[in-house]
Coordinates of C-alpha atoms in Angstrom, one line a residue:
Chain A
X273 CA 23.2 45.6 -18.5
X274 CA 19.9 47.5 -18.0
X275 CA 19.2 50.2 -15.4
X276 CA 17.2 47.8 -13.2
X277 CA 20.0 45.4 -12.8
X278 CA 22.6 48.1 -12.5
X279 CA 20.7 49.9 -9.7
X280 CA 20.3 46.5 -7.9
X281 CA 24.0 45.9 -8.0
X282 CA 25.1 49.4 -6.8
X283 CA 24.8 48.7 -3.1
X284 CA 27.1 45.6 -3.4
X285 CA 29.4 47.6 -5.7
X286 CA 29.9 50.2 -3.0
X287 CA 30.8 47.5 -0.6
X288 CA 33.1 45.8 -3.2
X289 CA 31.0 42.7 -3.0
X290 CA 30.4 41.9 -6.7
X291 CA 32.3 39.8 -9.1
X292 CA 34.9 41.3 -11.6
X293 CA 32.6 40.6 -14.5
X294 CA 29.7 42.3 -12.9
X295 CA 31.9 45.3 -12.0
X296 CA 33.1 45.7 -15.6
X297 CA 29.5 45.5 -16.9
X298 CA 28.3 47.9 -14.3
X299 CA 31.0 50.5 -14.8
X300 CA 30.4 50.3 -18.6
X301 CA 26.7 51.0 -18.0
X302 CA 27.4 53.8 -15.5
X303 CA 29.7 55.5 -18.0
X304 CA 26.8 56.1 -20.4
X305 CA 23.7 56.2 -18.1
X306 CA 23.0 59.5 -16.3
X307 CA 20.0 58.1 -14.5
X308 CA 22.1 55.4 -12.9
X309 CA 24.9 57.9 -12.2
X310 CA 22.4 60.0 -10.2
X311 CA 21.1 56.9 -8.5
X312 CA 24.6 55.9 -7.5
X313 CA 25.5 59.4 -6.2
X314 CA 22.2 59.5 -4.1
X315 CA 23.0 56.0 -2.7
X316 CA 26.4 57.0 -1.6
X317 CA 25.2 60.1 0.0
X318 CA 22.5 58.2 1.9
X319 CA 25.1 55.8 3.3
X320 CA 27.2 58.8 4.3
X321 CA 24.2 60.2 6.2
X322 CA 23.6 57.0 8.0
X323 CA 27.3 56.8 8.9
X324 CA 27.1 60.2 10.3
X325 CA 24.7 59.3 13.0
X326 CA 26.3 60.0 16.3
X327 CA 26.9 57.4 19.0
X328 CA 24.3 57.6 21.7
X329 CA 25.5 58.3 25.2
X330 CA 25.6 55.3 27.4
X331 CA 23.4 55.2 30.5
X332 CA 25.8 55.7 33.4
X333 CA 24.3 53.0 35.5
X334 CA 24.2 50.4 32.8
X335 CA 27.4 48.7 33.9
X336 CA 26.4 48.7 37.6
X337 CA 23.1 47.2 36.9
X338 CA 24.6 44.4 34.8
X339 CA 27.1 43.7 37.6
X340 CA 24.4 43.4 40.2
X341 CA 22.3 41.0 38.1
X342 CA 25.3 38.8 37.5
X343 CA 26.2 38.8 41.2
X344 CA 22.8 37.4 41.9
X345 CA 23.4 34.4 39.7
X346 CA 24.9 31.3 41.4
X347 CA 28.5 30.6 41.0
X348 CA 28.8 28.7 37.8
X349 CA 31.7 26.2 37.9
X350 CA 32.8 24.3 34.9
X351 CA 32.4 20.6 35.0
X352 CA 36.1 20.0 35.0
X353 CA 36.5 22.3 38.0
X354 CA 34.3 20.1 40.1
X355 CA 36.0 17.7 42.5
X356 CA 36.8 14.1 41.3
X357 CA 34.4 12.4 43.7
X358 CA 31.6 14.4 41.9
X359 CA 33.0 14.0 38.3
X360 CA 33.8 10.3 38.3
X361 CA 30.3 8.9 39.3
X362 CA 28.7 11.3 36.8
X363 CA 31.0 10.2 34.0
X364 CA 30.5 6.5 34.8
X365 CA 26.8 6.9 35.0
X366 CA 26.8 8.8 31.7
X367 CA 28.9 6.1 30.0
X368 CA 26.7 3.3 31.4
X369 CA 23.5 5.0 30.2
X370 CA 24.8 5.5 26.7
X371 CA 25.9 1.9 26.5
X372 CA 22.5 0.7 27.7
X373 CA 20.7 2.8 25.1
X374 CA 23.0 1.4 22.4
X375 CA 22.4 -2.1 23.5
X376 CA 18.6 -1.8 23.6
X377 CA 18.5 0.0 20.3
X378 CA 20.6 -2.7 18.6
X379 CA 18.4 -5.4 20.0
X380 CA 15.2 -3.8 18.8
X381 CA 16.8 -3.2 15.3
X382 CA 17.7 -6.9 15.1
X383 CA 14.2 -7.9 16.0
X384 CA 12.7 -5.5 13.6
X385 CA 14.8 -6.9 10.7
X386 CA 14.2 -10.6 11.4
X387 CA 11.4 -11.7 9.1
X388 CA 8.5 -13.6 10.5
X389 CA 8.2 -17.0 9.0
X390 CA 4.7 -18.2 8.5
X391 CA 3.4 -21.5 7.4
X392 CA 1.8 -21.4 4.0
X393 CA 0.1 -24.1 2.2
X394 CA -0.9 -22.8 -1.2
X395 CA -2.6 -25.3 -3.4
X396 CA -2.0 -25.2 -7.1
X397 CA -0.7 -27.7 -9.5
X398 CA 2.4 -25.9 -10.4
X399 CA 2.5 -23.1 -7.9
X400 CA 1.8 -24.9 -4.7
X401 CA 4.5 -24.6 -2.1
X402 CA 4.2 -26.2 1.2
X403 CA 6.2 -25.3 4.1
X404 CA 6.3 -27.6 7.0
X405 CA 7.7 -26.3 10.1
X406 CA 8.9 -28.4 12.9
X407 CA 8.7 -27.1 16.4
X408 CA 12.4 -26.5 16.2
X409 CA 11.7 -24.3 13.2
X410 CA 13.4 -26.2 10.4
X411 CA 11.5 -26.3 7.2
X412 CA 11.4 -28.1 3.9
X413 CA 11.1 -25.4 1.5
X414 CA 9.7 -26.0 -1.9
X415 CA 10.4 -23.3 -4.5
X416 CA 7.5 -21.9 -6.4
X417 CA 7.5 -19.6 -9.4
X418 CA 5.9 -16.8 -7.4
X419 CA 7.6 -17.2 -4.1
X420 CA 10.8 -19.1 -4.6
X421 CA 12.1 -19.8 -1.0
X422 CA 10.7 -16.5 0.0
X423 CA 8.8 -16.0 3.2
X424 CA 5.3 -14.8 3.2
X425 CA 5.6 -12.3 5.9
X426 CA 2.2 -11.8 7.1
X427 CA -1.1 -13.5 7.4
X428 CA -2.8 -11.2 4.9
X429 CA -0.4 -12.3 2.2
X430 CA -0.8 -15.9 3.1
X431 CA -4.6 -15.7 3.3
X432 CA -4.8 -14.0 -0.1
X433 CA -2.8 -16.7 -1.7
X434 CA -4.9 -19.4 -0.1
X435 CA -8.1 -17.7 -1.2
X436 CA -6.7 -17.4 -4.7
X437 CA -6.0 -21.0 -4.9
X438 CA -9.4 -21.9 -3.5
X439 CA -11.0 -20.1 -6.3
X440 CA -9.2 -22.2 -8.7
X441 CA -10.3 -25.4 -7.1
X442 CA -13.6 -26.4 -5.8
X443 CA -13.3 -27.9 -2.4
X444 CA -14.6 -31.2 -3.5
X445 CA -12.1 -31.4 -6.2
X446 CA -9.2 -30.7 -4.0
X447 CA -7.3 -33.8 -3.4
X448 CA -7.5 -35.1 0.1
X449 CA -4.5 -34.3 2.1
X450 CA -3.1 -36.6 4.6
X451 CA -5.9 -37.5 7.0
X452 CA -3.7 -36.8 9.9
X453 CA -3.4 -33.2 8.9
X454 CA -6.2 -30.8 9.6
X455 CA -6.6 -27.7 7.5
X456 CA -6.2 -25.3 10.3
X457 CA -3.1 -27.2 11.5
X458 CA -1.4 -26.0 8.3
X459 CA -1.4 -22.5 9.6
X460 CA -0.1 -23.3 12.9
X461 CA 3.5 -24.1 13.1
X462 CA 4.7 -26.7 15.4
X463 CA 1.6 -28.9 15.1
X464 CA 2.6 -30.4 11.8
X465 CA 5.5 -32.8 11.8
X466 CA 8.0 -32.4 9.2
X467 CA 7.3 -34.5 6.2
X468 CA 9.9 -35.9 4.1
X469 CA 8.7 -35.7 0.5
X470 CA 10.8 -37.8 -1.8
X471 CA 11.9 -35.9 -4.7
X472 CA 11.0 -37.9 -7.7
X473 CA 12.9 -35.5 -9.8
X474 CA 16.1 -36.6 -8.2
X475 CA 15.4 -40.2 -7.4
X476 CA 15.9 -42.8 -10.1
X477 CA 12.8 -44.2 -11.5
X478 CA 13.3 -47.6 -10.0
X479 CA 13.0 -46.1 -6.6
X480 CA 9.4 -45.8 -7.2
X481 CA 9.0 -49.3 -8.0
X482 CA 10.4 -50.2 -4.7
X483 CA 8.2 -47.8 -2.8
X484 CA 5.0 -48.5 -1.3
X485 CA 1.7 -47.7 -2.9
X486 CA 1.7 -44.1 -3.4
X487 CA -1.3 -42.3 -1.9
X488 CA -3.1 -39.8 -4.1
X489 CA -2.1 -37.0 -1.7
X490 CA 1.5 -37.9 -1.8
X491 CA 1.3 -38.4 -5.4
X492 CA -0.1 -35.0 -5.8
X493 CA 2.5 -33.5 -3.6
X494 CA 5.4 -35.1 -5.4
X495 CA 3.7 -34.3 -8.6
X496 CA 3.5 -30.7 -7.9
X497 CA 7.0 -30.5 -6.5
X498 CA 8.7 -28.4 -9.0
X499 CA 12.1 -27.4 -7.8
X500 CA 12.9 -25.4 -10.8
X501 CA 9.6 -23.7 -10.4
X502 CA 8.4 -24.5 -13.8
X503 CA 4.8 -25.2 -14.7
X504 CA 4.4 -28.6 -16.0
X505 CA 1.9 -29.3 -18.8
X506 CA 2.8 -32.9 -19.6
X507 CA 3.1 -35.9 -17.5
X508 CA 4.3 -39.4 -18.0
X509 CA 2.2 -41.8 -15.8
X510 CA 2.7 -45.4 -15.3
X511 CA -0.1 -47.5 -13.9
X512 CA -0.3 -51.2 -13.2
X513 CA -3.6 -52.9 -13.5
X514 CA -4.9 -56.4 -13.0
X515 CA -6.5 -56.6 -16.4
X516 CA -5.5 -54.4 -19.3
X517 CA -8.9 -54.6 -21.0
X518 CA -10.7 -53.5 -17.8
X519 CA -8.0 -51.0 -17.0
X520 CA -8.3 -49.3 -20.4
X521 CA -12.1 -49.3 -20.3
X522 CA -12.0 -47.7 -16.8
X523 CA -9.4 -45.2 -18.0
X524 CA -11.5 -44.3 -21.0
X525 CA -14.4 -43.6 -18.7
X526 CA -12.4 -41.6 -16.3
X527 CA -10.9 -39.5 -19.2
X528 CA -14.4 -38.7 -20.4
X529 CA -15.7 -38.0 -16.9
X530 CA -13.0 -35.5 -16.4
X531 CA -13.6 -33.8 -19.8
X532 CA -10.4 -35.1 -21.3
X533 CA -9.8 -35.9 -25.0
X534 CA -7.7 -38.7 -26.4
X535 CA -5.0 -37.9 -28.7
X536 CA -4.5 -41.5 -29.6
X537 CA -7.6 -43.4 -28.5
X538 CA -7.0 -46.9 -27.3
X539 CA -8.2 -49.6 -29.6
X540 CA -11.1 -51.6 -28.4
X541 CA -9.8 -54.8 -27.2
X542 CA -11.5 -58.0 -26.7
X543 CA -12.0 -59.3 -23.3
X544 CA -10.4 -62.5 -24.2
X545 CA -7.8 -63.3 -26.8
X546 CA -4.6 -61.7 -27.4
X547 CA -3.9 -58.8 -25.2
X548 CA -0.9 -56.6 -25.2
X549 CA 1.1 -56.4 -22.1
X550 CA 0.9 -52.7 -22.0
X551 CA -0.5 -49.8 -23.8
X552 CA 0.5 -46.1 -24.0
X553 CA -2.3 -43.8 -24.3
X554 CA -2.0 -40.1 -24.8
X555 CA -4.8 -37.7 -23.8
X556 CA -5.4 -34.2 -22.7
X557 CA -7.3 -33.3 -19.6
X558 CA -8.2 -29.8 -18.2
X559 CA -5.8 -28.6 -15.7
X560 CA -8.5 -28.1 -13.0
X561 CA -9.6 -31.7 -13.3
X562 CA -6.2 -33.2 -13.4
X563 CA -5.8 -34.0 -9.7
X564 CA -9.3 -35.4 -9.4
X565 CA -8.5 -37.6 -12.4
X566 CA -5.3 -38.9 -10.7
X567 CA -7.2 -39.6 -7.6
X568 CA -9.7 -41.6 -9.5
X569 CA -7.0 -43.4 -11.4
X570 CA -6.1 -45.0 -8.1
X571 CA -9.2 -46.9 -8.4
X572 CA -8.0 -48.5 -11.6
X573 CA -4.6 -49.7 -10.5
X574 CA -1.5 -49.0 -8.8
X575 CA 0.3 -45.8 -9.7
X576 CA 3.9 -46.5 -10.4
X577 CA 5.2 -43.2 -11.3
X578 CA 4.3 -39.7 -12.3
X579 CA 7.0 -37.8 -14.1
X580 CA 6.4 -34.3 -15.3
X581 CA 7.9 -33.7 -18.6
X582 CA 7.5 -31.2 -21.2
X583 CA 7.3 -27.6 -21.5
X584 CA 7.0 -24.8 -19.0
X585 CA 4.5 -22.8 -20.9
X586 CA 2.4 -20.8 -18.7
X587 CA -1.3 -20.4 -19.3
X588 CA -1.9 -23.7 -21.0
X589 CA -5.2 -24.9 -19.8
X590 CA -4.9 -28.6 -20.5
X591 CA -2.5 -31.1 -19.2
X592 CA -1.2 -33.7 -21.6
X593 CA -0.8 -37.2 -20.2
X594 CA 1.2 -40.0 -21.6
X595 CA -0.2 -42.9 -19.7
X596 CA 1.4 -46.3 -19.7
X597 CA -1.0 -48.9 -18.6
X598 CA 0.5 -52.2 -17.8
X599 CA -1.2 -55.4 -16.8
X600 CA 0.3 -57.3 -13.9
X601 CA 1.0 -60.9 -14.7
Chain Y
X13 CA 35.7 51.5 15.6
X14 CA 38.0 48.6 15.7
X15 CA 37.2 45.7 17.9
X16 CA 39.7 43.9 20.0
X17 CA 41.3 40.8 18.7
X18 CA 39.4 37.6 19.0
X19 CA 42.0 35.8 21.0
X20 CA 41.9 38.4 23.8
X21 CA 38.2 37.9 24.1
X22 CA 38.6 34.1 24.1
X23 CA 40.9 34.4 27.2
X24 CA 38.3 36.4 29.0
X25 CA 35.6 33.9 27.9
X26 CA 37.7 31.0 29.2
X27 CA 38.0 32.8 32.6
X28 CA 34.2 33.4 32.6
X29 CA 33.6 29.7 32.0
X30 CA 35.7 28.9 35.1
X31 CA 33.5 31.3 37.1
X32 CA 35.5 34.4 37.0
X33 CA 32.9 37.2 37.0
X34 CA 35.5 39.9 36.8
X35 CA 36.5 38.6 33.4
X36 CA 33.0 39.1 32.3
X37 CA 33.0 42.6 33.7
X38 CA 35.8 43.3 31.3
X39 CA 33.8 42.1 28.4
X40 CA 30.9 44.2 29.4
X41 CA 33.0 47.3 29.7
X42 CA 34.5 46.6 26.3
X43 CA 31.2 46.1 24.4
X44 CA 28.5 47.8 26.3
X45 CA 28.5 51.0 24.3
X46 CA 28.3 49.3 21.0
X47 CA 25.7 47.0 22.3
X48 CA 23.6 49.7 23.7
X49 CA 23.8 51.8 20.5
X50 CA 22.6 48.8 18.4
X51 CA 19.8 48.2 20.9
X52 CA 18.9 51.9 20.8
X53 CA 18.9 52.1 17.0
X54 CA 16.7 49.0 16.9
X55 CA 14.2 50.1 19.5
X56 CA 14.5 54.0 19.3
X57 CA 13.8 54.0 23.0
X58 CA 16.4 54.9 25.5
X59 CA 15.1 53.1 28.6
X60 CA 14.1 50.0 26.6
X61 CA 17.5 49.9 25.0
X62 CA 19.2 50.0 28.4
X63 CA 17.0 47.1 29.6
X64 CA 17.5 45.1 26.5
X65 CA 21.3 45.6 26.7
X66 CA 21.3 44.4 30.3
X67 CA 19.2 41.4 29.4
X68 CA 21.5 40.5 26.5
X69 CA 24.6 40.6 28.6
X70 CA 22.9 38.4 31.2
X71 CA 21.9 35.9 28.6
X72 CA 25.4 35.9 27.3
X73 CA 26.9 35.3 30.7
X74 CA 24.5 32.4 31.3
X75 CA 25.0 30.8 27.9
X76 CA 28.8 31.2 27.9
X77 CA 29.3 27.5 27.7
X78 CA 27.3 27.4 24.5
X79 CA 29.6 29.9 22.8
X80 CA 31.5 28.4 19.9
X81 CA 35.1 29.4 20.2
X82 CA 35.4 29.8 16.4
X83 CA 33.0 32.8 16.4
X84 CA 33.6 36.3 17.5
X85 CA 32.2 37.2 21.0
X86 CA 30.7 40.5 19.8
X87 CA 28.9 39.0 16.8
X88 CA 27.5 36.4 19.2
X89 CA 26.5 39.1 21.6
X90 CA 24.9 41.1 18.8
X91 CA 22.9 38.0 17.8
X92 CA 21.5 37.7 21.3
X93 CA 20.9 41.4 21.4
X94 CA 19.0 41.5 18.0
X95 CA 16.9 38.5 18.8
X96 CA 16.0 40.1 22.2
X97 CA 15.1 43.4 20.4
X98 CA 13.0 41.5 17.9
X99 CA 11.0 39.8 20.7
X100 CA 10.5 43.2 22.4
X101 CA 9.3 44.8 19.2
X102 CA 6.8 41.9 18.7
X103 CA 5.5 42.7 22.1
X104 CA 5.2 46.3 21.2
X105 CA 3.1 45.4 18.1
X106 CA 0.5 44.2 20.6
X107 CA 1.0 47.1 23.1
X108 CA 2.3 50.2 21.2
X109 CA 4.8 52.1 23.1
X110 CA 6.5 55.2 21.6
X111 CA 8.9 57.6 23.1
X112 CA 10.2 60.7 21.3
X113 CA 13.9 60.4 20.6
X114 CA 14.3 64.0 21.5
X115 CA 12.7 64.0 24.9
X116 CA 15.3 64.2 27.6
X117 CA 15.9 61.5 30.2
X118 CA 15.3 62.2 33.8
X119 CA 18.3 61.4 35.9
X120 CA 19.5 62.3 39.4
X121 CA 21.5 65.2 37.9
X122 CA 18.6 66.5 36.0
X123 CA 17.8 66.3 32.3
X124 CA 20.5 65.0 30.1
X125 CA 20.9 65.2 26.4
X126 CA 20.8 61.7 24.8
X127 CA 23.5 62.2 22.3
X128 CA 27.1 63.1 22.9
X129 CA 27.9 66.8 22.9
X130 CA 28.3 68.3 19.5
X131 CA 31.5 70.0 18.5
X132 CA 29.8 72.4 16.1
X133 CA 30.4 76.0 17.2
X134 CA 27.8 77.5 14.8
X135 CA 24.2 77.2 16.2
X136 CA 22.7 77.1 12.7
X137 CA 25.0 74.3 11.7
X138 CA 24.2 72.6 14.9
X139 CA 20.5 72.9 14.2
X140 CA 20.8 71.6 10.7
X141 CA 22.9 68.7 11.9
X142 CA 20.4 67.8 14.5
X143 CA 17.6 68.1 12.1
X144 CA 19.4 65.8 9.7
X145 CA 20.1 63.3 12.3
X146 CA 16.5 63.3 13.3
X147 CA 15.4 62.7 9.8
X148 CA 17.9 59.8 9.4
X149 CA 16.9 58.3 12.7
X150 CA 13.2 58.5 11.8
X151 CA 13.9 57.0 8.3
X152 CA 15.8 54.1 9.8
X153 CA 13.1 53.6 12.4
X154 CA 10.5 53.3 9.7
X155 CA 12.3 50.3 8.2
X156 CA 11.1 46.7 8.8
X157 CA 13.1 44.8 11.4
X158 CA 15.1 42.8 8.9
X159 CA 16.2 45.9 7.0
X160 CA 16.9 47.9 10.1
X161 CA 19.2 45.3 11.5
X162 CA 21.4 45.1 8.5
X163 CA 21.6 48.9 8.1
X164 CA 22.5 49.3 11.8
X165 CA 25.2 46.7 11.7
X166 CA 26.7 47.6 8.4
X167 CA 26.3 51.3 7.9
X168 CA 26.3 52.4 11.6
X169 CA 28.4 49.8 13.4
X170 CA 30.6 49.1 10.4
X171 CA 30.6 45.3 10.6
X172 CA 31.8 43.2 7.7
X173 CA 29.4 41.0 5.7
X174 CA 30.8 37.9 7.5
X175 CA 30.3 39.5 10.9
X176 CA 26.8 40.4 9.9
X177 CA 26.0 36.9 8.8
X178 CA 27.2 35.7 12.3
X179 CA 25.1 38.3 14.1
X180 CA 21.9 37.8 12.2
X181 CA 22.3 34.1 11.2
X182 CA 21.6 34.6 7.5
X183 CA 23.6 33.8 4.4
X184 CA 25.7 36.5 2.7
X185 CA 23.4 36.6 -0.3
X186 CA 20.5 37.4 2.0
X187 CA 22.5 40.1 3.7
X188 CA 23.4 41.7 0.3
X189 CA 19.9 41.8 -0.9
X190 CA 18.5 43.1 2.3
X191 CA 21.1 45.8 2.5
X192 CA 20.6 46.9 -1.0
X193 CA 16.8 47.1 -0.5
X194 CA 17.2 49.0 2.8
X195 CA 19.6 51.5 1.3
X196 CA 17.3 52.1 -1.7
X197 CA 14.3 52.7 0.7
X198 CA 16.3 55.1 2.8
X199 CA 17.6 56.9 -0.3
X200 CA 14.0 57.5 -1.3
X201 CA 13.0 58.7 2.2
X202 CA 16.1 60.9 2.6
X203 CA 15.9 62.4 -0.9
X204 CA 14.8 65.7 0.4
X205 CA 17.6 65.7 3.0
X206 CA 20.1 64.9 0.4
X207 CA 18.8 67.5 -2.0
X208 CA 18.8 70.3 0.5
X209 CA 22.3 69.3 1.5
X210 CA 21.5 68.9 5.2

């Protein structure tokens, strides 16, 4: 222990307010250090001097003055010394006030925690989720990779998502929604009636055959309905045409128009002669053109089914289509 | 000086809470001398110390319901007293007010000596003693408020560290370090007094 530390501890040592370890070290140091010994002696003498200060004589009128001042103060009675008819209403009022405060606090906390449910319609081939709210508030929720069943809590979030999707699709390419639905209606709950979208993932294929002609919009919606939230890059499409030859020619035109590429180009067929009943054609088409292509495919024939198959690789730009084109006899 | 047992004070406090002013008078009689001396050492002014002591007792009476029964009455009283002294000294910083510790007080009976009568028969010894006391008082008076308070409570009033923490409202470590520092400062100031054996 050095002198600085030793001198700092001496005051506490005098008052017996140091640990045993510090005491041992300090005494060991004091034994050999004359400087600290003198310091210690001077410190003790100083404390003795301070202790020797005499008590100051009390002013004789101090007690009287204090008494007078206290007499002036009103009689302070304890609460429990007050009569019952005073205590009970105060206690009841106090209890009622506390309960009211707790009640309003708990209500405001519940309101604060309840999330705001907004309608969102975000358009994207694999990331679109649509949430349709009935006036009663029930909804059909479609999971998305980004927002699986979560609620977009404010308009800013919703707007940014909509904006993002708009950038991916030009307005003219965007498939037409149900004509009964106006764009702004999508944001306003209650105006849109709940739509039942058949889940073609769950329904057997023959259900489609029984169904009515599928409109492009519904097709698109069911097409994008990905309950597992995976991005689809391959589709099996079945289409029924009046004439296979004309159907294939029209298909070829549409594939080219939408900047697609055939993986197995259909063989040129004669207008007359032997014709196959159906053909399977595989081609790739850019993702951003896919929906427009499907829309135009309606002009060729009746869409029978669209089944997403294949991988869930994110970031693949092209969609692979296995198209079965069948002539109606 | 030993203080009365805490339970006796609690009885009196209970009576005070029920509006018994005589119980408070007993508390005043018990602690007024100590309280006054603390105030006097803090302020080094007789009249001011009297006013402050009166004010502290009044505040204690009015705040009796706020008194925690697990604390000592006198440490609680000292706390009120020291805080009141601090506020007064802050006011003095704006409007300096100094009175000699040796100047006599005018009373109805005439001048009175501030300190208790000395028992020293030898005038020389008496003179030395008074001179020593004056030096010590001046040295203590020159300390900063935080050092002055701990020196007064510990080395003059003899309170324990625990009692000092209750009176000042600091932790024991703080009290230790302030006390150590204050004593070292006083040691330096009173070096000559110590050397000359006054």
